[in-house]
mmCIF file of C-alpha atoms in Angstrom:
data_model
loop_
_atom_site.group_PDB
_atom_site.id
_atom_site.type_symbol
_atom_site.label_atom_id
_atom_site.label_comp_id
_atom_site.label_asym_id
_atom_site.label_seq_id
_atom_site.Cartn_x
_atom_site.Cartn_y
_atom_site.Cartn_z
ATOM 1 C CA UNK D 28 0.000 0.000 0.000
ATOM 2 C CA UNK D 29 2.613 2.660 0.868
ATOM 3 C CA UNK D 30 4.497 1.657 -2.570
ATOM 4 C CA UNK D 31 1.269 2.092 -4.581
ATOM 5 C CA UNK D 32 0.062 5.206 -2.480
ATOM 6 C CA UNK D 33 3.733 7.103 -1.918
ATOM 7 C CA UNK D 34 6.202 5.994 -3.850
ATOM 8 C CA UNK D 35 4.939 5.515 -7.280
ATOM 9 C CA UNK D 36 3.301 9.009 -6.923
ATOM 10 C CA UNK D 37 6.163 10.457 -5.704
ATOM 11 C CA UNK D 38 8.339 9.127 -8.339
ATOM 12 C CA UNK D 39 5.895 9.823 -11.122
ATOM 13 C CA UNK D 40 6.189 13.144 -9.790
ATOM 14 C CA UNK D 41 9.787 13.598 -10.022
ATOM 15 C CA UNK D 42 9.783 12.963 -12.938
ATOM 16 C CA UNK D 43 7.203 15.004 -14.691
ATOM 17 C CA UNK D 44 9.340 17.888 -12.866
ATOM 18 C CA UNK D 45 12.131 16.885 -14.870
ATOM 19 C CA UNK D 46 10.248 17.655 -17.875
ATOM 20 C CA UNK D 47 8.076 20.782 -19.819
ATOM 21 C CA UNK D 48 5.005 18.754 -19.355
ATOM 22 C CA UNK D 49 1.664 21.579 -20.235
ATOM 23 C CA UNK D 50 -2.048 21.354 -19.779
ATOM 24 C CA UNK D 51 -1.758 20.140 -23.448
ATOM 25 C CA UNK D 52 0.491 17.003 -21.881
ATOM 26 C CA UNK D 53 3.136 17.488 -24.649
ATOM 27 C CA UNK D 54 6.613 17.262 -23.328
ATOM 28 C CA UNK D 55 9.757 17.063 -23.465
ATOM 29 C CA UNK D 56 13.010 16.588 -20.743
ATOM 30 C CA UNK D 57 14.367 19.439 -19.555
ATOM 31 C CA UNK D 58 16.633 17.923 -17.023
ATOM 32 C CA UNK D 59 17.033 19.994 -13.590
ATOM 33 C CA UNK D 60 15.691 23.399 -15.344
ATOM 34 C CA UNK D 61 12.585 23.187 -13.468
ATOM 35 C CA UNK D 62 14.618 23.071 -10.493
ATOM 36 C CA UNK D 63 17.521 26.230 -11.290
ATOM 37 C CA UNK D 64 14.247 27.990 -12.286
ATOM 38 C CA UNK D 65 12.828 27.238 -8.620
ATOM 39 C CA UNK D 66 15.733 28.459 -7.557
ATOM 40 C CA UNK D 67 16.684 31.512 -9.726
ATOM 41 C CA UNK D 68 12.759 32.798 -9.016
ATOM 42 C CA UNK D 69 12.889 35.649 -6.420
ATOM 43 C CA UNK D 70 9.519 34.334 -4.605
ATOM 44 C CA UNK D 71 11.372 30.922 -4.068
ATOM 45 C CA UNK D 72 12.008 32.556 -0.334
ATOM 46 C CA UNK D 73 9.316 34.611 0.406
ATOM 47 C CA UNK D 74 7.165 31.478 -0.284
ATOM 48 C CA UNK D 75 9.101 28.699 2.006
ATOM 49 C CA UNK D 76 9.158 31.280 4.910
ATOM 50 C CA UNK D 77 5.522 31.716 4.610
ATOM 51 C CA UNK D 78 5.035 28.097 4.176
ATOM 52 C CA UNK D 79 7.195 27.607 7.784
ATOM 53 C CA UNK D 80 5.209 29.965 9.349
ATOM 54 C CA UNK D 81 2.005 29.044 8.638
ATOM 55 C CA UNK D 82 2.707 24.833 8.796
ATOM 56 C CA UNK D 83 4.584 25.766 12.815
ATOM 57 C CA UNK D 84 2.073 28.562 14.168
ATOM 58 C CA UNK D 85 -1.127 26.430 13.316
ATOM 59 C CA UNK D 86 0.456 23.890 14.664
ATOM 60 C CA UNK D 87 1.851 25.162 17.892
ATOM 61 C CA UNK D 88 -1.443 27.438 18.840
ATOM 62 C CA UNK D 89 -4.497 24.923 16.903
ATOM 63 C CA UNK D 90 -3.346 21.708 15.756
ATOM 64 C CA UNK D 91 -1.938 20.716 19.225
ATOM 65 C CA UNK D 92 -2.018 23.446 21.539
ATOM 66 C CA UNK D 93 -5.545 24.159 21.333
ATOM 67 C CA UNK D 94 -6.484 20.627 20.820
ATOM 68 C CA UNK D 95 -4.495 19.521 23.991
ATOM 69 C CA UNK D 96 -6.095 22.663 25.568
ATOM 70 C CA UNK D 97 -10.053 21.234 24.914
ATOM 71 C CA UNK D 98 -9.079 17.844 25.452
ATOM 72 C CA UNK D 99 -7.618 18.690 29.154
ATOM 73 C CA UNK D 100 -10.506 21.334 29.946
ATOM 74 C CA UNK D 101 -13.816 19.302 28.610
ATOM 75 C CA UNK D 102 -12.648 16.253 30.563
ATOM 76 C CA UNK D 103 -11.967 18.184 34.004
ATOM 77 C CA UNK D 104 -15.996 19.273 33.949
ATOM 78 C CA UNK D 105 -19.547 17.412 33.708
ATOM 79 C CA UNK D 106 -19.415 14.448 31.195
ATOM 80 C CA UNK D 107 -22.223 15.543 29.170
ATOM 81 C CA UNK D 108 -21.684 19.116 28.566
ATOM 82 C CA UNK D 109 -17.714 18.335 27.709
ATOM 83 C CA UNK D 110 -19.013 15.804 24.942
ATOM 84 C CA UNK D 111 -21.296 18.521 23.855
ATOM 85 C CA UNK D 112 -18.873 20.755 23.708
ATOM 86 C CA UNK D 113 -16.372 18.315 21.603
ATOM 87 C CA UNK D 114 -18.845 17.401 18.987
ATOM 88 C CA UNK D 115 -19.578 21.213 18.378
ATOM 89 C CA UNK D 116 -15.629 21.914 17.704
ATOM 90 C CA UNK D 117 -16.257 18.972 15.158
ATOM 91 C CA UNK D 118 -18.547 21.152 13.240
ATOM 92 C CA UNK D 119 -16.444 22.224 11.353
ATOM 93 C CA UNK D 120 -14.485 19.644 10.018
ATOM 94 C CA UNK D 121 -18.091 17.561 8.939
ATOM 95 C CA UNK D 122 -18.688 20.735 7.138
ATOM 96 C CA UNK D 123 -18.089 21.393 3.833
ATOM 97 C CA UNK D 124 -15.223 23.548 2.645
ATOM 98 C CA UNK D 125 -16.633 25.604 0.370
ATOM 99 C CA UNK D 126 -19.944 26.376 2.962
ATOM 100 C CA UNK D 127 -17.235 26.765 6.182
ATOM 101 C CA UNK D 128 -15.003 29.465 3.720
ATOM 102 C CA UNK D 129 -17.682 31.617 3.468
ATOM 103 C CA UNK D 130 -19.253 31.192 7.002
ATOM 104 C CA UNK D 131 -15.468 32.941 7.695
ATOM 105 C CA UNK D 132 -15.366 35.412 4.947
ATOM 106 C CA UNK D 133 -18.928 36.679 6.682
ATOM 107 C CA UNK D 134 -17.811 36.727 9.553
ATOM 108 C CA UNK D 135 -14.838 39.001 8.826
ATOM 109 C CA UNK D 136 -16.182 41.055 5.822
ATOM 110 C CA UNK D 137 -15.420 44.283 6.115
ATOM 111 C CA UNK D 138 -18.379 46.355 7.371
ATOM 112 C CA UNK D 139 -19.093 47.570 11.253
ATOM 113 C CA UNK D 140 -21.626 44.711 11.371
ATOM 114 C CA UNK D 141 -19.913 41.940 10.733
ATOM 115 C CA UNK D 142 -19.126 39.353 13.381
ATOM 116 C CA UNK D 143 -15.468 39.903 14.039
ATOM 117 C CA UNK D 144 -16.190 43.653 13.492
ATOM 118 C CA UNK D 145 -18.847 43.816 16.350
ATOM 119 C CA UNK D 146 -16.620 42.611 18.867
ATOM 120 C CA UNK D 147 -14.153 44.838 17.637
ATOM 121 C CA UNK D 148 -16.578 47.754 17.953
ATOM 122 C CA UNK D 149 -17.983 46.294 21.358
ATOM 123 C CA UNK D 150 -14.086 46.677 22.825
ATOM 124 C CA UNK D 151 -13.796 49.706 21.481
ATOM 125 C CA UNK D 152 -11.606 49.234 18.385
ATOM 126 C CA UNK D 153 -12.432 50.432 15.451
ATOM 127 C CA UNK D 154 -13.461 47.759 12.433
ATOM 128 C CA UNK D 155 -11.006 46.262 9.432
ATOM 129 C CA UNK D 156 -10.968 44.303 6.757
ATOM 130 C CA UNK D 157 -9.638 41.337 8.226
ATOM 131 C CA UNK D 158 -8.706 39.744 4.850
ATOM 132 C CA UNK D 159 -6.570 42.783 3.470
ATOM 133 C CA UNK D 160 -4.885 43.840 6.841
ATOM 134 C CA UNK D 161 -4.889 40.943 8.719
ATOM 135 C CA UNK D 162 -4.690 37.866 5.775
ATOM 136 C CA UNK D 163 -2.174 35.129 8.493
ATOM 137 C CA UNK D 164 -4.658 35.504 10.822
ATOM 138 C CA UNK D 165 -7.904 35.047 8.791
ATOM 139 C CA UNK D 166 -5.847 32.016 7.699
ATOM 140 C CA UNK D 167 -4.575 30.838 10.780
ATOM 141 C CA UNK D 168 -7.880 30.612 12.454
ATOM 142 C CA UNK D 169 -9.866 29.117 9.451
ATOM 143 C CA UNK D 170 -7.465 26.111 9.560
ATOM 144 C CA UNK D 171 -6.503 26.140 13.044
ATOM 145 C CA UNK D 172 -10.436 25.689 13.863
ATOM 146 C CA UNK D 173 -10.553 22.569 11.872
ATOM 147 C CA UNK D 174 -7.090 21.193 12.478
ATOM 148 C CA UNK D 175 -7.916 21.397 16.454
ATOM 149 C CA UNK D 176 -10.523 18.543 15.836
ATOM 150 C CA UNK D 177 -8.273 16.027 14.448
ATOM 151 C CA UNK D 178 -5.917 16.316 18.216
ATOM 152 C CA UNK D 179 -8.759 16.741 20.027
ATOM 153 C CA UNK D 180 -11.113 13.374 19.165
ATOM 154 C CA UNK D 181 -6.795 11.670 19.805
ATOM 155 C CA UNK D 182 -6.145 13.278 22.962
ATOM 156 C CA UNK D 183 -9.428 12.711 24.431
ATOM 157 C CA UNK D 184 -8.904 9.363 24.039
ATOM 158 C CA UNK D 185 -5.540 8.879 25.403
ATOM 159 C CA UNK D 186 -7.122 11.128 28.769
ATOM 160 C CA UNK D 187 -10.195 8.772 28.867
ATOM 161 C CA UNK D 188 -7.482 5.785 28.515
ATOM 162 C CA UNK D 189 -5.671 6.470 31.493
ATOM 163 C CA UNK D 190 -6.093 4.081 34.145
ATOM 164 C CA UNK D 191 -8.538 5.771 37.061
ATOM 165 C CA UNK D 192 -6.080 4.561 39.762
ATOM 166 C CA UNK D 193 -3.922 6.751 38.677
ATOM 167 C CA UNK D 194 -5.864 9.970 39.050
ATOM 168 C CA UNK D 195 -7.450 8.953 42.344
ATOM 169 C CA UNK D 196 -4.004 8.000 43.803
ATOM 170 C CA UNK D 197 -3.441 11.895 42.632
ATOM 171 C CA UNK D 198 -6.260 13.055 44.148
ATOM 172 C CA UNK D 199 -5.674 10.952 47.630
ATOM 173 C CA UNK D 200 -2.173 12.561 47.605
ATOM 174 C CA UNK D 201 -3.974 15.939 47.675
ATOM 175 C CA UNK D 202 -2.638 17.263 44.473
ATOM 176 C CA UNK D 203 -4.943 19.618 43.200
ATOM 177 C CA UNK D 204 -6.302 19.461 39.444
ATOM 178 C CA UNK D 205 -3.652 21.649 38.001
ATOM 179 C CA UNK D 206 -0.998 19.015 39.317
ATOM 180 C CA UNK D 207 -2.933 15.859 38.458
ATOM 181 C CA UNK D 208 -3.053 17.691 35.217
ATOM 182 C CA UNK D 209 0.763 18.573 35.374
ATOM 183 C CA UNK D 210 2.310 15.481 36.862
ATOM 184 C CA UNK D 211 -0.155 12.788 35.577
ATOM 185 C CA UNK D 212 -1.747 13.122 32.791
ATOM 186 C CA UNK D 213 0.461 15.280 30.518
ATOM 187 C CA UNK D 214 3.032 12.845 31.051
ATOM 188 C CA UNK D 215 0.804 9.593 30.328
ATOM 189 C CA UNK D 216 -0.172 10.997 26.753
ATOM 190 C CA UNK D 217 3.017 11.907 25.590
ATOM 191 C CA UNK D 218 2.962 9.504 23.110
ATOM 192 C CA UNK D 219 -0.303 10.922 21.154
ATOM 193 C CA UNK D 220 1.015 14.185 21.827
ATOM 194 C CA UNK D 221 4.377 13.246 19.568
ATOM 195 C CA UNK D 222 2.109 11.201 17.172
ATOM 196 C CA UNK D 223 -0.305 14.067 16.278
ATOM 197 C CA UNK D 224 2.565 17.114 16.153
ATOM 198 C CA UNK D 225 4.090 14.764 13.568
ATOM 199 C CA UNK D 226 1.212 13.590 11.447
ATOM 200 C CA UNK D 227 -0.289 17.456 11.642
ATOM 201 C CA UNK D 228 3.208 18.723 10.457
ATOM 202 C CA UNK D 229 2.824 17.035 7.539
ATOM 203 C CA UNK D 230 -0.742 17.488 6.907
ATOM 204 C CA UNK D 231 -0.299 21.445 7.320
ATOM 205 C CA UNK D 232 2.958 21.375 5.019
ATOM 206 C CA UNK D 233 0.344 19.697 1.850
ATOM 207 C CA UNK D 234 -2.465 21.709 2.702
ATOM 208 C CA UNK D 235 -3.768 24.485 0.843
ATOM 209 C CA UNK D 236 -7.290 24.286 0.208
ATOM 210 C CA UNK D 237 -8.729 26.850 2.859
ATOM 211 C CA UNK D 238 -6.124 29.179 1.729
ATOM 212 C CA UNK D 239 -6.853 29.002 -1.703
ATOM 213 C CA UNK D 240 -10.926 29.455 -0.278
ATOM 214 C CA UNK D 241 -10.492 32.409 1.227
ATOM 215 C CA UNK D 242 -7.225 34.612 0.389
ATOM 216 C CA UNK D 243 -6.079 32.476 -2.924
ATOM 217 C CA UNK D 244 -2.372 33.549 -1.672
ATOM 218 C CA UNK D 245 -3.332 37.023 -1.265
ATOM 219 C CA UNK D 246 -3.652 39.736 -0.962
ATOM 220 C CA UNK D 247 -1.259 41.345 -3.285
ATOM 221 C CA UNK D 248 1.764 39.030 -4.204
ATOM 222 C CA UNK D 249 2.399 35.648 -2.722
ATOM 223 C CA UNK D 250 1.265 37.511 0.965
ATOM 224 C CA UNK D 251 -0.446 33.796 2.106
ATOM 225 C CA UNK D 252 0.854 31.944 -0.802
ATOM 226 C CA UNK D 253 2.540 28.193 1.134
ATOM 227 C CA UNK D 254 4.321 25.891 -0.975
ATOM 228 C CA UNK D 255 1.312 23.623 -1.644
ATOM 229 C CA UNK D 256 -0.350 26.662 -3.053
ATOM 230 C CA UNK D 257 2.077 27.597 -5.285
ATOM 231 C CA UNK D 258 2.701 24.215 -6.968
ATOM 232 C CA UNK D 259 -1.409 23.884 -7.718
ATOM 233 C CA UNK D 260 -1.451 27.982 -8.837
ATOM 234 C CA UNK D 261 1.686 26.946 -11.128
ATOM 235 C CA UNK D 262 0.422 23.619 -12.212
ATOM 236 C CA UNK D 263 -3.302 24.491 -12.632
ATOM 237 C CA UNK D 264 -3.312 27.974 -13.534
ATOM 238 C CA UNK D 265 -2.492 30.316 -15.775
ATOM 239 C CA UNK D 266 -0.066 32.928 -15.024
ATOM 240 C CA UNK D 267 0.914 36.099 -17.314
ATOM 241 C CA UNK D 268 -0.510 34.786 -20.264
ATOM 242 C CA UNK D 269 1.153 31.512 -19.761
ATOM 243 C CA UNK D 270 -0.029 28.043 -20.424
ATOM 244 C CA UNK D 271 -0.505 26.125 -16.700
ATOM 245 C CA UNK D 272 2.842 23.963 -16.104
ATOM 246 C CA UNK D 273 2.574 20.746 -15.339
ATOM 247 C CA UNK D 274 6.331 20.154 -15.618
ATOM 248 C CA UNK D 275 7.298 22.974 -13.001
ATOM 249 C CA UNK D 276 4.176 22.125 -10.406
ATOM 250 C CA UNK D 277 5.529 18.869 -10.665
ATOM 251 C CA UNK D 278 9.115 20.090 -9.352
ATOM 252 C CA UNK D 279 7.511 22.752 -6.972
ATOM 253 C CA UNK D 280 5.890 19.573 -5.463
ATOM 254 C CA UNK D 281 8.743 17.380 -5.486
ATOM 255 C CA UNK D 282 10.679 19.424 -3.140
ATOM 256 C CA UNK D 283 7.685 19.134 -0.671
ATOM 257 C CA UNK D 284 7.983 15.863 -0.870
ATOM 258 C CA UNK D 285 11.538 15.898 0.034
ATOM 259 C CA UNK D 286 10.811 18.404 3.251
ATOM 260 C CA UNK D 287 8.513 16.018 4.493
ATOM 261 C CA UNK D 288 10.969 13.208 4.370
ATOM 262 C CA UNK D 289 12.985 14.978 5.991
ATOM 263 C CA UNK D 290 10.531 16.350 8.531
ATOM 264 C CA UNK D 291 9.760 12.776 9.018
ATOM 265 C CA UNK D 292 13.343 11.582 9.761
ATOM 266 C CA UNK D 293 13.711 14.248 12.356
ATOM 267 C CA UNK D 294 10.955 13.280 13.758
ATOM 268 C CA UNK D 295 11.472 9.263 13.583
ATOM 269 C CA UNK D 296 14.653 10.140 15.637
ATOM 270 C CA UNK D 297 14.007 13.123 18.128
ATOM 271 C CA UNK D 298 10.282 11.267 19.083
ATOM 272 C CA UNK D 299 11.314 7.383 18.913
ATOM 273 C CA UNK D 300 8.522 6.961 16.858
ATOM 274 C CA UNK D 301 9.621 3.137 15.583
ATOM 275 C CA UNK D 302 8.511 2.542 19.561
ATOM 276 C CA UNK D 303 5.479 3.924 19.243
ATOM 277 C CA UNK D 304 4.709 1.978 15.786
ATOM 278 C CA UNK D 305 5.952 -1.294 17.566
ATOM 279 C CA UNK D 306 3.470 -0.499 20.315
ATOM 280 C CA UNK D 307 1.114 2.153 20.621
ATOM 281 C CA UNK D 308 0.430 2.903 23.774
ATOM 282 C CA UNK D 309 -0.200 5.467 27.062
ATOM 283 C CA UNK D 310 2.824 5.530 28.788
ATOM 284 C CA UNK D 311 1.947 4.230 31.828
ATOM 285 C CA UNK D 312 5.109 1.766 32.943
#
């Protein structure tokens, strides 16, 4: 399965990005000119660094912060409403993308009675267009809200596997629910903790769909435009009066592929992760 669903893409892909493959599918090999035009083109930067900032900040604050954040809260109060509570954050992800993009652009359009723009004007601030002067953030929170589902369902788990002797030894001890949260259960659910920063890491580095929903890279040039983005603008559209290319999306997409192996190796060694595909567990020894 990972042969037919990783490597064979990813070979087919390297080598259409050694070629001047067009939406017409006529070609030709170029050799490594896709790839000293990659790096020759003066948004090559500007488009990585965006790409690192958006895959590490919706990470750190949504994709497990956040996540971690719900999990710990919603199962520290009554059963029912912290389930309640859970399936609305799911909301989002069950909705679709197209219906949850717009739900945001709404929300943050630019007049004094928009959502965002009300709460603004209730703290005394005056309102903005939050997709021309504040694009990462619009961003940000459209995919942090979904991403923060995917950690939360794991992490709730891992809390709800903990084994209850543990927490009422805790509690006997007198430690108060900040230190049972502390000393306990942070600890126990380390391993879902290193499983979902990894897997989200990658997920956020080949994602590009709510951007392209609600800022399409904008605004202006390349502002929110990730990696993943670019490759699908350069493959699928056309630019300048240019025919779409194939050929270069291809090598645009290839180096992704080669940041996530080695995203993955850093992680397969700093986390231990071969343990935790041995034997998933809660660390509980």
């Amino acid at each position: 399965m990972i042969v037919f669903f990783f490597f064979i893409p990813a070979i087919l892909t390297f080598l259409i990005g050694l070629t001047d493959m067009d939406y017409t599918l006529e070609w030709r090999w170029v050799g490594l000119k896709n790839f000293y035009q990659m790096l020759r083109d003066r948004w090559t930067p500007k488009i990585f660094n965006n790409t690192m900032f958006y895959v590490f900040t919706t990470l750190g604050f949504f994709n497990v912060g956040t996540a971690l954040l719900i999990s710990i809260l919603t199962m520290h109060i009554d059963e029912k409403v912290g389930a309640a509570f859970r399936a609305i954050w799911l909301l989002p992800r069950i909705t679709p993308s197209t219906v949850y993009a717009l739900m945001w652009l709404w929300a943050t359009r630019g007049e004094a009675t928009s959502l965002f723009n009300w709460i603004l004007g209730f703290l005394g601030i005056p309102p903005i267009e939050w997709r021309l002067q504040a694009p990462w953030l619009l961003v940000i929170l459209v995919n942090g809200f979904v991403g923060a589902s995917f950690g939360m369902i794991i992490f709730t788990a891992a809390l709800k596997s903990i084994p209850v002797d543990y927490t009422r030894a805790a509690l006997v001890d007198g430690a108060s629910t900040f230190q049972m949260i502390r000393y306990v259960e942070l600890p126990l659910i380390k391993w879902p903790v290193m499983f979902v920063t990894a897997y989200q890491t990658l997920s956020l580095l080949t994602s590009y769909e709510y951007i392209l929903l609600v800022t399409d890279g904008g605004p202006g040039l390349y502002t929110t435009e990730v990696w993943a983005l670019y490759s699908y603008h350069m493959a699928f559209q056309i630019y300048g009066g240019g025919s779409a290319q194939y050929g270069y999306g291809a090598a645009l997409s290839a180096i992704l592929v080669i940041i996530g192996l080695i995203l993955s190796t850093i992680y397969w060694k700093v986390f231990r992760m071969g343990e935790l595909m041995i034997e998933p567990k809660i660390e509980v020894d």
